[in-house]
Coordinates of C-alpha atoms in Angstrom, one line a residue:
M33 CA -8.7 17.6 17.8
T34 CA -12.1 18.5 16.3
M35 CA -12.8 18.5 12.6
D36 CA -15.8 19.6 10.7
V37 CA -16.6 19.2 7.1
H38 CA -19.7 21.2 6.9
G39 CA -20.8 22.8 10.2
K40 CA -20.4 26.1 11.9
G41 CA -16.8 25.1 12.8
K42 CA -15.9 24.0 9.3
N43 CA -12.2 23.5 9.0
V44 CA -12.1 20.6 6.5
N45 CA -12.9 21.2 2.8
L46 CA -14.5 18.6 0.6
R47 CA -15.7 19.7 -3.0
I48 CA -16.4 17.5 -6.0
D49 CA -16.9 19.5 -9.3
C50 CA -18.4 18.7 -12.7
I51 CA -21.0 16.2 -11.6
T52 CA -24.0 15.8 -13.7
R53 CA -27.4 16.6 -12.2
S54 CA -28.6 12.9 -12.9
M55 CA -25.6 11.5 -11.0
L56 CA -26.4 13.6 -8.0
A57 CA -29.7 11.9 -7.5
N58 CA -27.9 8.5 -7.2
V59 CA -26.1 9.0 -3.9
P60 CA -27.3 7.0 -0.9
D61 CA -26.7 8.3 2.5
L62 CA -24.2 5.5 3.3
L63 CA -21.9 6.8 0.5
L64 CA -22.1 10.4 1.9
D65 CA -21.0 8.9 5.3
L66 CA -18.2 7.1 3.5
L67 CA -17.0 10.3 1.8
E68 CA -17.0 12.2 5.2
I69 CA -15.2 9.3 7.0
A70 CA -12.6 9.1 4.3
T71 CA -12.1 12.9 4.5
Y72 CA -11.7 13.0 8.1
V73 CA -9.1 10.1 8.1
Y74 CA -7.1 11.7 5.3
C75 CA -7.0 15.1 7.0
A76 CA -6.2 13.9 10.4
D77 CA -3.4 11.8 8.9
Q78 CA -1.9 15.1 7.8
R79 CA -2.6 16.9 11.0
M80 CA -0.8 14.4 13.2
S81 CA 3.1 14.1 13.2
R82 CA 4.9 10.8 12.9
G83 CA 8.0 12.0 14.6
T84 CA 11.3 12.7 13.0
A85 CA 12.6 11.5 9.6
Q86 CA 15.3 9.4 11.0
L87 CA 12.8 7.1 12.8
T88 CA 15.1 6.0 15.6
N89 CA 14.4 2.5 17.0
F90 CA 13.0 1.4 13.6
G91 CA 10.0 3.5 13.5
E92 CA 9.1 3.7 17.2
N93 CA 7.3 7.1 16.6
W94 CA 6.1 6.3 13.2
R95 CA 3.0 4.3 14.2
R96 CA 0.2 6.2 15.7
D97 CA -3.0 5.2 17.7
L98 CA -6.0 7.1 16.2
H99 CA -9.5 7.2 17.6
F100 CA -12.4 8.8 15.6
T101 CA -15.7 9.8 16.9
I102 CA -17.8 10.5 13.8
P103 CA -21.5 11.5 13.5
V104 CA -23.1 9.5 10.6
R105 CA -26.6 9.1 9.0
D106 CA -26.7 5.4 9.5
P107 CA -25.0 4.5 12.7
A108 CA -26.3 1.0 12.8
L109 CA -24.4 0.2 9.6
W110 CA -21.1 1.7 10.7
Q111 CA -21.3 0.2 14.1
H112 CA -21.5 -3.3 12.6
S113 CA -18.4 -5.3 13.9
E114 CA -17.5 -6.5 10.4
V115 CA -17.6 -3.0 8.9
Q116 CA -15.4 -1.7 11.7
R117 CA -13.0 -4.7 11.3
L118 CA -12.5 -4.0 7.6
L119 CA -12.1 -0.3 8.2
E120 CA -9.5 -0.9 11.0
D121 CA -7.5 -3.7 9.3
T122 CA -7.4 -2.1 5.8
L123 CA -6.3 1.3 7.2
G124 CA -4.0 -0.4 9.5
F125 CA -2.1 -2.1 6.8
L126 CA -2.3 0.9 4.5
S127 CA -0.7 3.4 7.0
D128 CA 0.8 1.2 9.7
D129 CA -1.3 3.0 12.3
S130 CA -3.8 1.6 14.8
Y131 CA -7.4 2.8 14.1
T132 CA -10.6 2.7 16.2
F133 CA -14.0 4.2 15.3
E134 CA -17.0 5.2 17.3
F135 CA -20.0 6.2 15.2
H136 CA -23.2 8.0 16.6
K137 CA -26.2 9.4 15.1
A138 CA -25.9 13.1 14.2
K139 CA -27.7 15.3 16.6
S140 CA -28.1 18.2 14.2
P141 CA -29.5 17.7 10.7
F142 CA -27.1 17.4 7.8
L143 CA -26.9 19.9 5.2
S144 CA -28.3 19.2 1.6
R145 CA -26.2 16.6 -0.2
D146 CA -25.3 19.1 -2.9
V147 CA -23.2 21.1 -0.5
Y148 CA -20.2 18.8 -1.6
F149 CA -21.2 18.8 -5.4
Q150 CA -20.8 22.1 -7.1
D151 CA -20.7 23.3 -10.7
L152 CA -23.3 20.9 -11.7
I153 CA -23.3 20.1 -15.4
D154 CA -25.9 18.9 -18.0
A155 CA -24.0 16.0 -19.7
S156 CA -24.0 12.3 -20.2
S157 CA -22.7 10.2 -17.4
D158 CA -22.5 7.2 -19.7
Y159 CA -18.9 5.9 -20.0
D160 CA -17.1 2.6 -20.0
A161 CA -15.0 3.0 -16.8
V162 CA -14.2 5.2 -13.8
A163 CA -10.6 5.6 -13.1
M164 CA -8.5 7.5 -10.5
F165 CA -6.3 10.2 -12.0
S166 CA -3.3 11.7 -10.2
G167 CA -1.5 13.3 -13.1
G168 CA 1.6 11.0 -12.8
V169 CA 3.2 8.9 -15.4
D170 CA 1.2 5.7 -14.5
S171 CA -2.2 7.4 -14.3
F172 CA -1.7 9.2 -17.6
A173 CA -0.3 6.0 -19.3
G174 CA -3.3 4.1 -18.0
A175 CA -5.7 6.7 -19.2
V176 CA -4.1 6.8 -22.7
Q177 CA -4.1 2.9 -22.9
D178 CA -7.9 2.9 -22.2
V179 CA -8.8 5.9 -24.3
V180 CA -6.4 5.9 -27.3
L181 CA -5.3 2.2 -27.5
R182 CA -8.5 0.4 -26.5
G183 CA -11.1 3.0 -27.6
R184 CA -12.8 3.2 -24.3
S185 CA -14.6 6.2 -22.7
V186 CA -13.3 7.0 -19.2
C187 CA -14.2 9.2 -16.3
L188 CA -11.1 10.5 -14.7
V189 CA -11.4 11.3 -11.0
G190 CA -8.6 13.6 -9.9
H191 CA -8.0 14.4 -6.2
S192 CA -5.8 17.4 -5.3
S193 CA -5.0 19.4 -2.3
A194 CA -2.9 22.0 -4.2
T195 CA -3.6 24.1 -7.3
K196 CA -0.4 23.0 -8.9
V197 CA -1.5 19.4 -8.9
K198 CA -4.9 20.3 -10.3
S199 CA -3.3 22.3 -13.1
I200 CA -1.3 19.3 -14.1
Q201 CA -4.2 17.2 -14.2
Q202 CA -6.2 19.6 -16.2
Q203 CA -3.4 20.2 -18.7
L204 CA -3.2 16.4 -19.4
V205 CA -7.0 16.0 -19.8
D206 CA -6.9 19.1 -22.2
G207 CA -4.1 17.5 -24.1
L208 CA -6.1 14.2 -24.6
K209 CA -9.2 16.3 -25.7
A210 CA -7.0 18.4 -28.1
R211 CA -6.0 15.1 -29.9
G212 CA -9.6 14.4 -30.7
F213 CA -10.6 12.3 -27.8
E214 CA -13.0 14.8 -26.2
R215 CA -15.9 12.4 -26.4
R216 CA -14.0 9.7 -24.6
V217 CA -12.7 11.8 -21.6
T218 CA -14.7 13.1 -18.6
Y219 CA -12.7 14.8 -15.9
I220 CA -14.2 15.1 -12.3
P221 CA -11.8 17.2 -10.1
V222 CA -12.1 16.8 -6.3
W223 CA -10.7 19.0 -3.6
V224 CA -10.1 17.7 0.0
T225 CA -8.0 19.9 2.2
N226 CA -7.6 21.1 5.8
E227 CA -8.5 24.7 6.2
N228 CA -6.4 27.1 8.1
V229 CA -4.3 24.2 9.5
R230 CA -0.6 23.6 8.5
P231 CA 0.0 19.9 7.9
N232 CA 2.4 18.1 10.3
D233 CA 2.9 15.0 8.2
H234 CA 3.3 14.9 4.4
T235 CA 3.5 11.2 3.8
Q236 CA -0.3 11.0 3.0
R237 CA -0.4 7.3 3.6
T238 CA -4.3 7.3 3.8
R239 CA -4.6 9.2 0.4
S240 CA -5.4 6.0 -1.4
F241 CA -8.2 5.3 1.0
L242 CA -9.7 8.7 0.2
F243 CA -9.0 8.1 -3.4
A244 CA -10.8 4.9 -3.4
C245 CA -13.7 6.1 -1.6
L246 CA -14.1 8.9 -4.2
G247 CA -13.8 6.2 -7.0
M248 CA -16.5 4.3 -5.2
V249 CA -18.9 7.1 -4.9
I250 CA -18.5 8.4 -8.5
A251 CA -18.7 4.8 -9.8
H252 CA -22.0 4.3 -7.9
M253 CA -23.3 7.5 -9.1
S254 CA -22.6 6.5 -12.6
G255 CA -24.4 3.0 -12.1
K256 CA -21.1 1.0 -11.9
D257 CA -19.8 -1.5 -9.3
R258 CA -16.2 -1.2 -10.3
F259 CA -13.5 1.4 -10.8
T260 CA -9.8 1.5 -11.7
F261 CA -6.3 2.5 -10.3
Y262 CA -3.6 2.9 -12.6
E263 CA -0.2 1.8 -11.0
N264 CA 2.7 -0.2 -12.2
G265 CA 3.2 -3.5 -10.5
V266 CA 6.6 -2.8 -8.8
V267 CA 5.3 0.4 -7.1
S268 CA 2.0 -1.4 -6.3
I269 CA 3.8 -4.1 -4.3
N270 CA 6.6 -1.7 -3.2
P271 CA 8.8 -3.6 -0.9
P272 CA 11.1 -1.4 1.1
V273 CA 14.4 -0.6 -0.7
A274 CA 16.2 0.8 2.4
G275 CA 16.8 -0.7 5.8
D276 CA 14.8 2.1 7.8
I277 CA 11.8 1.9 5.5
V278 CA 9.9 -0.5 7.7
G279 CA 6.2 -1.5 7.5
G280 CA 4.0 1.2 6.0
R281 CA 7.0 3.6 5.4
A282 CA 7.1 1.7 2.0
T283 CA 3.9 3.2 0.6
R284 CA 1.0 0.7 0.1
T285 CA -1.3 2.9 -1.7
T286 CA -2.4 0.3 -4.4
H287 CA -0.9 -2.8 -2.7
P288 CA -3.0 -5.8 -3.8
R289 CA -4.0 -6.5 -0.2
V290 CA -5.1 -3.0 0.4
L291 CA -7.3 -3.2 -2.9
R292 CA -8.8 -6.5 -1.7
G293 CA -9.6 -5.1 1.7
L294 CA -11.3 -2.1 0.1
E295 CA -13.3 -4.3 -2.2
E296 CA -14.5 -6.3 0.7
L297 CA -15.4 -3.1 2.7
F298 CA -17.3 -1.6 -0.2
S299 CA -19.0 -4.8 -1.0
T300 CA -20.1 -5.2 2.6
L301 CA -21.5 -1.7 2.7
L302 CA -23.4 -2.0 -0.6
E303 CA -24.3 -5.7 -0.2
R304 CA -23.2 -6.5 -3.7
P305 CA -19.7 -7.3 -5.2
V306 CA -17.4 -4.4 -6.0
Q307 CA -14.3 -4.6 -8.0
I308 CA -11.2 -2.5 -8.0
E309 CA -9.0 -3.1 -11.1
N310 CA -5.4 -2.4 -11.8
P311 CA -4.6 -3.0 -15.5
L312 CA -1.0 -2.1 -15.0
Q313 CA -0.4 -4.6 -12.3
W314 CA 2.1 -6.8 -14.3
M315 CA 3.9 -4.0 -15.9
T316 CA 7.1 -2.3 -14.9
K317 CA 7.7 1.5 -14.9
R318 CA 9.5 1.3 -18.3
E319 CA 6.8 -0.7 -19.8
V320 CA 4.1 1.6 -18.5
T321 CA 6.0 4.6 -19.9
M322 CA 6.3 3.0 -23.3
L323 CA 2.4 3.0 -23.4
V324 CA 2.6 6.8 -23.7
Q325 CA 4.8 6.5 -26.6
E326 CA 2.8 3.8 -28.3
A327 CA -0.4 5.9 -28.1
G328 CA 1.5 8.8 -29.7
M329 CA 1.5 11.0 -26.5
A330 CA 5.2 11.1 -25.7
D331 CA 5.3 14.9 -26.0
L332 CA 2.8 15.1 -23.1
L333 CA 5.2 13.0 -20.8
A334 CA 7.1 16.2 -19.5
T335 CA 3.6 17.5 -18.4
T336 CA 3.0 14.6 -16.1
N337 CA 4.4 14.8 -12.4
S338 CA 5.2 12.1 -10.0
C339 CA 7.1 14.1 -7.3
T340 CA 5.8 13.8 -3.7
R341 CA 7.2 17.2 -2.6
P342 CA 5.0 19.8 -4.4
R343 CA 6.4 22.5 -1.9
T344 CA 9.7 22.2 -3.7
W345 CA 8.4 22.6 -7.3
T346 CA 9.4 25.7 -9.2
A347 CA 8.9 26.8 -12.8
A348 CA 12.3 25.4 -13.8
H349 CA 12.1 22.3 -11.7
M350 CA 8.9 20.5 -11.4
H351 CA 10.5 17.4 -9.8
C352 CA 12.8 17.4 -6.7
G353 CA 14.8 14.5 -8.2
A354 CA 15.4 13.2 -4.6
C355 CA 12.3 11.4 -3.5
S356 CA 11.8 7.7 -4.4
Q357 CA 9.1 8.4 -6.8
C358 CA 11.3 10.9 -8.7
I359 CA 14.0 8.4 -8.9
D360 CA 11.7 5.5 -10.0
R361 CA 10.1 7.9 -12.7
R362 CA 13.4 9.0 -14.1
F363 CA 14.8 5.5 -14.3
G364 CA 11.6 4.3 -16.1
I365 CA 11.8 7.2 -18.7
L366 CA 15.4 6.6 -19.4
A367 CA 15.0 2.9 -19.7
A368 CA 12.2 3.5 -22.1
S369 CA 14.6 5.6 -24.1
L370 CA 12.3 8.6 -23.8
G371 CA 14.8 10.9 -22.1
D372 CA 14.4 13.4 -25.2
H373 CA 10.8 13.9 -24.2
E374 CA 11.6 15.1 -20.7
P375 CA 14.8 17.2 -20.2
A376 CA 16.9 16.4 -17.2
T377 CA 16.5 20.0 -16.2
N378 CA 13.0 19.2 -15.1
Y379 CA 14.5 17.7 -12.0
K380 CA 16.3 19.8 -9.3
I381 CA 18.8 17.0 -8.8
D382 CA 19.9 15.0 -11.8
L383 CA 19.5 11.2 -11.4
L384 CA 23.0 10.1 -12.6
T385 CA 25.4 13.0 -12.4
A386 CA 24.3 15.3 -9.6
D387 CA 26.1 15.5 -6.2
R388 CA 23.7 13.9 -3.7
S389 CA 26.2 13.7 -0.7
T390 CA 25.0 17.1 0.9
S391 CA 21.8 15.3 2.3
D392 CA 19.9 12.1 2.7
D393 CA 19.3 12.2 -1.0
L394 CA 22.3 9.9 -1.7
R395 CA 21.2 7.0 0.5
M396 CA 17.7 6.7 -1.2
A397 CA 19.3 6.7 -4.7
V398 CA 22.0 4.2 -3.8
S399 CA 19.5 2.1 -1.9
Y400 CA 17.2 2.0 -4.9
V401 CA 20.0 0.7 -7.2
S402 CA 21.4 -1.7 -4.6
F403 CA 17.9 -3.2 -4.0
F404 CA 17.5 -4.0 -7.7
K405 CA 21.0 -5.4 -8.0
K406 CA 20.1 -7.8 -5.2
V407 CA 16.9 -8.7 -7.0
A408 CA 18.8 -9.4 -10.3
A409 CA 21.1 -11.7 -8.3
T410 CA 18.4 -13.7 -6.6
P411 CA 17.3 -17.0 -8.0
K412 CA 13.6 -17.6 -8.3
E413 CA 13.8 -20.4 -5.5
R414 CA 14.9 -17.8 -3.0
F415 CA 13.2 -14.7 -4.1
V416 CA 10.3 -14.7 -1.6
V417 CA 12.6 -16.1 1.2
D418 CA 15.0 -13.1 0.6
F419 CA 12.3 -10.5 0.1
P420 CA 9.6 -11.7 2.6
E421 CA 7.7 -8.4 2.1
I422 CA 6.3 -10.0 -1.2
V423 CA 4.4 -12.6 0.8
S424 CA 1.7 -10.2 1.7
A425 CA 0.9 -9.7 -2.0
I426 CA 0.9 -13.3 -3.4
N427 CA -2.3 -14.3 -1.7
S428 CA -4.1 -11.2 -2.8
F429 CA -4.8 -12.1 -6.4
P430 CA -8.2 -13.9 -6.5
D431 CA -7.9 -15.0 -10.2
I432 CA -4.5 -16.8 -9.9
S433 CA -2.9 -19.2 -7.4
A434 CA -0.3 -18.1 -4.9
G435 CA 2.3 -19.9 -6.8
E436 CA 1.5 -18.3 -10.2
A437 CA 1.4 -14.9 -8.4
A438 CA 4.9 -15.5 -6.8
N439 CA 6.2 -16.5 -10.3
R440 CA 4.7 -13.4 -11.9
I441 CA 6.1 -11.1 -9.3
Y442 CA 9.5 -12.5 -9.7
D443 CA 9.5 -12.1 -13.4
L444 CA 8.1 -8.5 -12.9
F445 CA 10.9 -7.6 -10.5
Q446 CA 13.6 -9.2 -12.7
R447 CA 12.4 -7.0 -15.6
Q448 CA 12.5 -3.9 -13.4
A449 CA 16.0 -4.9 -12.3
K450 CA 17.2 -5.2 -15.9
A451 CA 15.8 -1.7 -16.7
V452 CA 17.7 -0.2 -13.8
E453 CA 20.8 -1.9 -15.0
S454 CA 20.5 -0.7 -18.5
V455 CA 20.1 2.9 -17.3
I456 CA 23.2 2.7 -15.2
A457 CA 25.2 0.9 -18.0
A458 CA 24.2 3.6 -20.6
G459 CA 25.1 6.3 -18.2
V460 CA 28.5 5.0 -17.5
K461 CA 29.1 4.7 -21.2
E462 CA 27.9 8.2 -21.9
H463 CA 30.0 9.7 -19.1
A464 CA 33.0 7.3 -19.3
E465 CA 35.6 9.9 -20.0
A466 CA 34.2 12.2 -17.1
L467 CA 34.3 9.2 -14.7
F468 CA 37.8 8.2 -15.8
R469 CA 39.0 11.8 -15.2
N470 CA 37.0 12.0 -11.8
E471 CA 35.2 15.0 -13.2
L472 CA 31.8 13.9 -11.8
P473 CA 31.0 14.6 -8.1
A474 CA 32.1 11.7 -5.8
G475 CA 28.5 11.9 -4.4
S476 CA 26.8 11.3 -7.7
L477 CA 25.0 8.0 -8.4
L478 CA 27.3 7.2 -11.5
S479 CA 30.5 7.8 -9.6
I480 CA 29.4 5.5 -6.7
C481 CA 28.2 2.7 -9.2
F482 CA 31.5 3.2 -11.1
A483 CA 33.9 3.1 -8.2
R484 CA 35.2 -0.5 -7.8
N485 CA 35.6 -0.1 -4.0
S486 CA 31.9 0.7 -3.6
V487 CA 30.4 -2.1 -5.7
E488 CA 28.9 -4.7 -3.5
I489 CA 30.4 -8.2 -3.7
L490 CA 27.8 -10.9 -3.1
P491 CA 29.0 -13.3 -0.4
S492 CA 29.6 -16.9 -1.2
S493 CA 26.8 -19.1 0.1
D494 CA 25.8 -22.8 0.3
Y495 CA 22.8 -21.9 -1.9
D496 CA 22.5 -25.4 -3.5
S497 CA 22.1 -27.1 -0.2
Q498 CA 19.8 -24.5 1.1
A499 CA 17.6 -24.7 -2.0
K500 CA 17.5 -28.5 -1.6
A501 CA 16.5 -28.1 2.2
L502 CA 13.8 -25.6 1.1
V503 CA 12.3 -28.0 -1.4
D504 CA 12.4 -30.8 1.2
R505 CA 10.7 -28.6 3.8
L506 CA 7.9 -27.6 1.3
S507 CA 6.6 -31.2 1.5
A508 CA 5.4 -30.6 5.1
P509 CA 1.7 -29.5 4.8
V510 CA 0.9 -29.3 8.6
F511 CA 1.3 -26.0 10.5
E512 CA 3.5 -27.1 13.6
F513 CA 4.7 -25.0 16.5
A514 CA 6.2 -25.5 19.9
I515 CA 6.2 -23.4 23.0
D516 CA 9.4 -22.2 24.7
E517 CA 8.2 -21.6 28.2
T518 CA 11.6 -20.3 29.5
G519 CA 12.2 -17.9 26.6
R520 CA 8.5 -17.1 26.3
K521 CA 8.3 -17.7 22.6
V522 CA 6.2 -19.5 20.1
V523 CA 8.7 -21.4 17.9
F524 CA 8.1 -22.6 14.2
R525 CA 10.4 -24.7 12.0
S526 CA 13.3 -22.9 10.7
A527 CA 13.7 -20.7 13.8
A528 CA 11.0 -18.3 13.2
T529 CA 9.4 -17.1 16.5
L530 CA 6.7 -15.0 18.0
T531 CA 7.6 -13.1 21.1
E532 CA 6.2 -10.6 23.6
A533 CA 2.8 -9.3 22.7
N534 CA 2.3 -11.9 20.1
F535 CA 3.4 -14.7 22.5
R536 CA 0.9 -13.3 25.1
I537 CA -2.0 -13.8 22.8
V538 CA -1.0 -17.3 22.0
E539 CA -0.4 -18.1 25.7
Q540 CA -4.0 -17.1 26.6
L541 CA -5.5 -19.2 23.8
L542 CA -3.3 -22.3 24.5
P543 CA -5.1 -23.8 27.7
D544 CA -8.4 -24.2 25.7
F545 CA -6.5 -25.6 22.7
R546 CA -4.6 -28.1 24.8
S547 CA -7.6 -29.4 26.8
A548 CA -9.8 -29.7 23.9
K549 CA -7.2 -31.7 22.0
K550 CA -6.7 -34.0 24.9
E551 CA -10.4 -34.6 25.6
G552 CA -11.2 -35.0 21.8
R553 CA -13.7 -32.1 21.7
E554 CA -14.1 -28.9 19.6
V555 CA -11.6 -26.3 20.4
P556 CA -13.7 -23.3 21.9
F557 CA -13.6 -19.7 20.9
T558 CA -12.6 -17.0 23.4
P559 CA -14.8 -13.9 23.0
P560 CA -12.9 -10.7 22.1
R561 CA -13.9 -8.9 25.3
T562 CA -12.8 -11.8 27.5
L563 CA -9.4 -12.0 25.6
A564 CA -8.9 -8.3 25.6
K565 CA -9.6 -8.3 29.4
R566 CA -7.1 -11.1 30.1
L567 CA -4.4 -9.2 28.1
R568 CA -5.4 -6.0 29.8
I569 CA -5.9 -4.1 26.5
S570 CA -8.9 -2.8 24.7
E571 CA -10.7 -4.7 22.1
P572 CA -9.6 -2.4 19.3
S573 CA -5.9 -2.8 20.4
L574 CA -6.6 -6.6 20.4
R575 CA -7.7 -6.5 16.8
T576 CA -4.7 -4.4 15.8
Q577 CA -2.4 -6.9 17.6
I578 CA -4.0 -10.0 16.0
R579 CA -3.4 -8.3 12.6
R580 CA 0.3 -7.7 13.4
L581 CA 0.7 -11.3 14.6
R582 CA -0.8 -12.5 11.3
E583 CA 1.6 -10.3 9.3
A584 CA 4.5 -11.8 11.3
L585 CA 3.5 -15.3 10.1
E586 CA 3.3 -14.3 6.4
P587 CA 6.9 -15.4 5.5
L588 CA 6.1 -19.0 6.6
V589 CA 4.1 -19.4 3.4
V590 CA 7.3 -19.9 1.6
D591 CA 9.5 -21.4 4.3
L592 CA 7.0 -24.1 5.3
G593 CA 5.1 -24.3 2.1
L594 CA 1.8 -23.6 3.8
P595 CA -1.2 -21.9 2.1
L596 CA -1.8 -19.5 4.9
D597 CA -4.7 -17.2 5.3
N598 CA -5.9 -15.1 8.1
D599 CA -7.3 -18.0 10.1
S600 CA -4.5 -20.5 9.6
F601 CA -3.0 -20.0 13.0
I602 CA -5.5 -18.0 15.0
E603 CA -8.9 -18.4 13.8
N604 CA -11.6 -15.8 14.1
R605 CA -15.4 -16.3 13.9
P606 CA -17.6 -13.3 13.9
H607 CA -19.7 -13.1 17.2
A608 CA -17.6 -16.0 18.7
G609 CA -14.2 -14.8 19.1
Y610 CA -10.6 -16.3 18.6
R611 CA -9.0 -19.6 19.1
L612 CA -6.0 -21.5 17.8
N613 CA -6.9 -23.3 14.7
P614 CA -7.8 -26.9 15.5
A615 CA -5.9 -28.0 12.4
V616 CA -2.4 -26.8 13.7
R617 CA -0.2 -29.2 15.7
E618 CA 1.8 -28.6 18.9
L619 CA 5.1 -30.4 19.1
S620 CA 7.8 -30.4 21.8
L621 CA 10.4 -27.8 21.7
A622 CA 13.1 -30.5 21.1
D623 CA 11.2 -31.8 18.0
I624 CA 10.9 -28.4 16.5
R625 CA 14.5 -27.6 17.1
A626 CA 15.7 -31.0 15.7
S627 CA 13.8 -30.3 12.5
T628 CA 15.4 -26.9 12.0
I629 CA 18.0 -26.9 9.2
P630 CA 21.4 -26.1 10.9
G631 CA 22.8 -22.9 9.4
A632 CA 19.8 -22.0 7.5
P633 CA 18.9 -18.2 7.8
P634 CA 15.8 -17.4 9.8
V635 CA 12.8 -16.4 7.6
A636 CA 11.1 -14.3 10.2
P637 CA 13.0 -12.6 13.1
D638 CA 11.6 -12.3 16.5
V639 CA 8.6 -10.0 16.3
T640 CA 8.4 -7.4 19.0
T641 CA 5.5 -5.0 19.0
G642 CA 5.9 -3.5 22.5
S643 CA 3.8 -4.1 25.5
P644 CA 0.1 -4.0 24.9

């Protein structure tokens, strides 16, 4: 497909309003390139289908291979291997797709930079912070925390692709200004849309990449090297609450790993440190919602909108009530005892009492409650083992250790679980008579939670012995593995394995590792081109596969007590290539199997990524 943001064949719209004239002079070419790249990625994301909603074979059609050929003003910068790696890795984790980029010098001259910046204003651009503003509960709560409770001045950058969303953002900004905070609030609306093209995918997994690039550009224009996302910590980390929500199906829009990747990308481009902050990282939805009340803005709560399905919005029902964001939002508002400030009629489907059995809506609501029931019943010692998706976050907080991050995340999720439980308990109490008389629909969330035969019974387990075994295993500091030649697997302690495409990568690096160890010399690196040729894949595909292999190893940080990073198993050195890390130790298969605790659950299943 061909996309064009400003030429004769223009079919992508990018417009940033309410920029001051002084800010416009502070936009280097590389940030204009960044804006256009983000716009193309976001619009292409919407144009290309991900297959069916049912996602047969656990997302076989979910992941897409996307290649972009983009004209830029500074091709040498964008062709740099480190810049391309950061783009591909960050976008790959964010959306679960495989990305490759080809940049070249534009043949025709670019239009004036002010083609994207309209409705220029003469005003001050001196404010304390630049923050992304969606119009949802979290972004509004973050804004009122900064503006009202902390007395800061904030520039709110709001992206919208529909007039309904833009209208909500504007109403909230007007509401703040009407309360006497006009001098502390600046609003910059941004439009990024496909023109004359109907979207084939509505998940918008790359929206936060676009959002972050917009934030970076506005922050730089304002003379700042940092900007803010407002997102509660549970949604930020966002482990999958249902079995078929695999990989990037659980949104990673403000996942700590994504934010760190974006920071590294922007810092590399600008050659100075860039920070992306999330002041709500250690707060639950309930706690975030209570900030709105603390700031005296609870009456504006109903104006906010969190629903991901704007096509379903009506004047009577501004929330579908079925998507995960609507469910999470309603639980947070009710747990904060602020239901009076948002009537249940705002939702097309009532959280607790509506019949959800006619569609897939029931599965999402029940999975949400079941997930936090499981969280509540999980001791701290088993939390990261039972929820391995957490591992990708615990090493992404530069100011605290992985152990402290794991403890904070556990406490965060426990508080969220208690909030969910309190809403269900209050609902059962309020509707006790109707539940006893079977007057609520059988497909309502309350009926299912009330029905004894539907309540999950936690199986008995040898938890004490498993916990002791876990502590014992945490004393082993060395990364050890064995090769199962017959089964073509890399085997780690506790039965975790790498198979198929992941195994083939290790298989190609193994001879150099073994020979160097035997001869007492440095383990050599294999150039990317050579390794890709041996595997019969392209270099971009190799980078994607290395990333997925590293993700497959993340649960071992808990199971083996290893402080893993990207280079812990397969080490990468720019301009040199890849090798097995010299610090790892190869054992015999018999020794690895002998060290595995009998009956212990595998931490990571066999990882199959398909043939490269």
